[in-house]
Short mmCIF file of C-alpha atoms in Angstrom, two decimals:
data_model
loop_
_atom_site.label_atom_id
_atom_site.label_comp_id
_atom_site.label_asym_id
_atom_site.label_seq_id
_atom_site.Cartn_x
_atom_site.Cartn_y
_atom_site.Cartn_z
CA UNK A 1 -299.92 19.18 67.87
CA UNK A 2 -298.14 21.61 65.44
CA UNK A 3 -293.96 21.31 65.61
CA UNK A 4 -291.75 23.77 63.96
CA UNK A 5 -288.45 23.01 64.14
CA UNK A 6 -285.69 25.14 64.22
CA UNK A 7 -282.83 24.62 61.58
CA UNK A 8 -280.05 27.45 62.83
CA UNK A 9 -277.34 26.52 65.59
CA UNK A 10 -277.70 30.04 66.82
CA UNK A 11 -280.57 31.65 66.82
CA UNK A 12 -283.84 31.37 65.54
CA UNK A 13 -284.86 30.89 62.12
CA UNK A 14 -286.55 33.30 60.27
CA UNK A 15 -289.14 31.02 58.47
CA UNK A 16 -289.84 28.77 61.54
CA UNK A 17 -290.31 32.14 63.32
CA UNK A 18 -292.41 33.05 60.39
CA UNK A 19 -294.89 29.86 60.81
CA UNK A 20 -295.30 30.50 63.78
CA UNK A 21 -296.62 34.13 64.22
CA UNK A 22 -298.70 33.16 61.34
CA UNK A 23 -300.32 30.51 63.80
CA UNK A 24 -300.50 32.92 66.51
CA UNK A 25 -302.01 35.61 64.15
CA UNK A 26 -304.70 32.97 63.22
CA UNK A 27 -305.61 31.16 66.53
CA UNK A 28 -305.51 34.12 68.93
CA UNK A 29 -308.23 36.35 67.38
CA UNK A 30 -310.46 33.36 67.10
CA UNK A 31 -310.22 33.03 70.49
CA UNK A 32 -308.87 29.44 70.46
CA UNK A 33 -306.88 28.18 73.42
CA UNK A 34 -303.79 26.35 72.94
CA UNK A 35 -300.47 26.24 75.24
CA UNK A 36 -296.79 26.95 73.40
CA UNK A 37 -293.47 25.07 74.39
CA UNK A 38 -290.01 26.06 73.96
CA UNK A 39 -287.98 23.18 73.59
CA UNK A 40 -283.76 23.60 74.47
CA UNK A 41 -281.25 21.39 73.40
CA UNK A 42 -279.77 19.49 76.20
CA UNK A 43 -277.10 21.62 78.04
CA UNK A 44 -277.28 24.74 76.19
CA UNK A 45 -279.77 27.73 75.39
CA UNK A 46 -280.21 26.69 71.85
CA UNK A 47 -283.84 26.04 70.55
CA UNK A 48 -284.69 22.50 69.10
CA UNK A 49 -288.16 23.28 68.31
CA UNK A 50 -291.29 24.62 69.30
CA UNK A 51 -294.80 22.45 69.71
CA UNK A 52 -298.28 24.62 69.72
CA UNK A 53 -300.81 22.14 71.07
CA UNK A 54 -304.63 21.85 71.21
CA UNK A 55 -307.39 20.56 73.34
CA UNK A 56 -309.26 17.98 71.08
CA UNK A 57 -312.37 20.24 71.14
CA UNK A 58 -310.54 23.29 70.49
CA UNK A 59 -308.80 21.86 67.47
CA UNK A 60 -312.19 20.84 66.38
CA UNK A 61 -313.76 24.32 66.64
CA UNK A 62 -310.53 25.47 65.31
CA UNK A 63 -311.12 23.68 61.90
CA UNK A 64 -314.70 24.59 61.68
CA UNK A 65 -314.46 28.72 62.13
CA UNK A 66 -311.46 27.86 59.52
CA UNK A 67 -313.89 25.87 56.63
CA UNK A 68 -316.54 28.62 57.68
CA UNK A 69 -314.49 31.29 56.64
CA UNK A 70 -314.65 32.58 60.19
CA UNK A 71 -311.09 34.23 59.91
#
């Protein structure tokens, strides 16, 4: 489980957006399935953070095309 958390009070911030499309950029072409959650603060449309989790088999494989050099 990967957690970026977001540091603005409105908004989003740039780096944690940054970390994530980086993850995105890397998982997707590899064809390595993973689900994405939004998480709001309580009573508001604010982001708290954002958790990008993985299967245990697809963070395996994950891992391995990365120490392959499969990127």
């Amino acid at each position: 489980m990967i957690h970026v958390k977001n540091h603005l009070k409105e908004g989003v911030d740039l780096e944690s957006f940054k970390i994530i499309n980086f993850i995105l950029q890397t998982v997707v072409p590899l064809g390595i399935k993973f689900n994405q959650q939004l998480y709001l603060y309580p009573g508001g449309n604010r982001l708290d953070r954002v958790a990008i989790t993985f299967e245990k088999d697809d963070y395996v494989l994950l891992n391995k095309k990365l120490d392959e050099g499969d990127v």
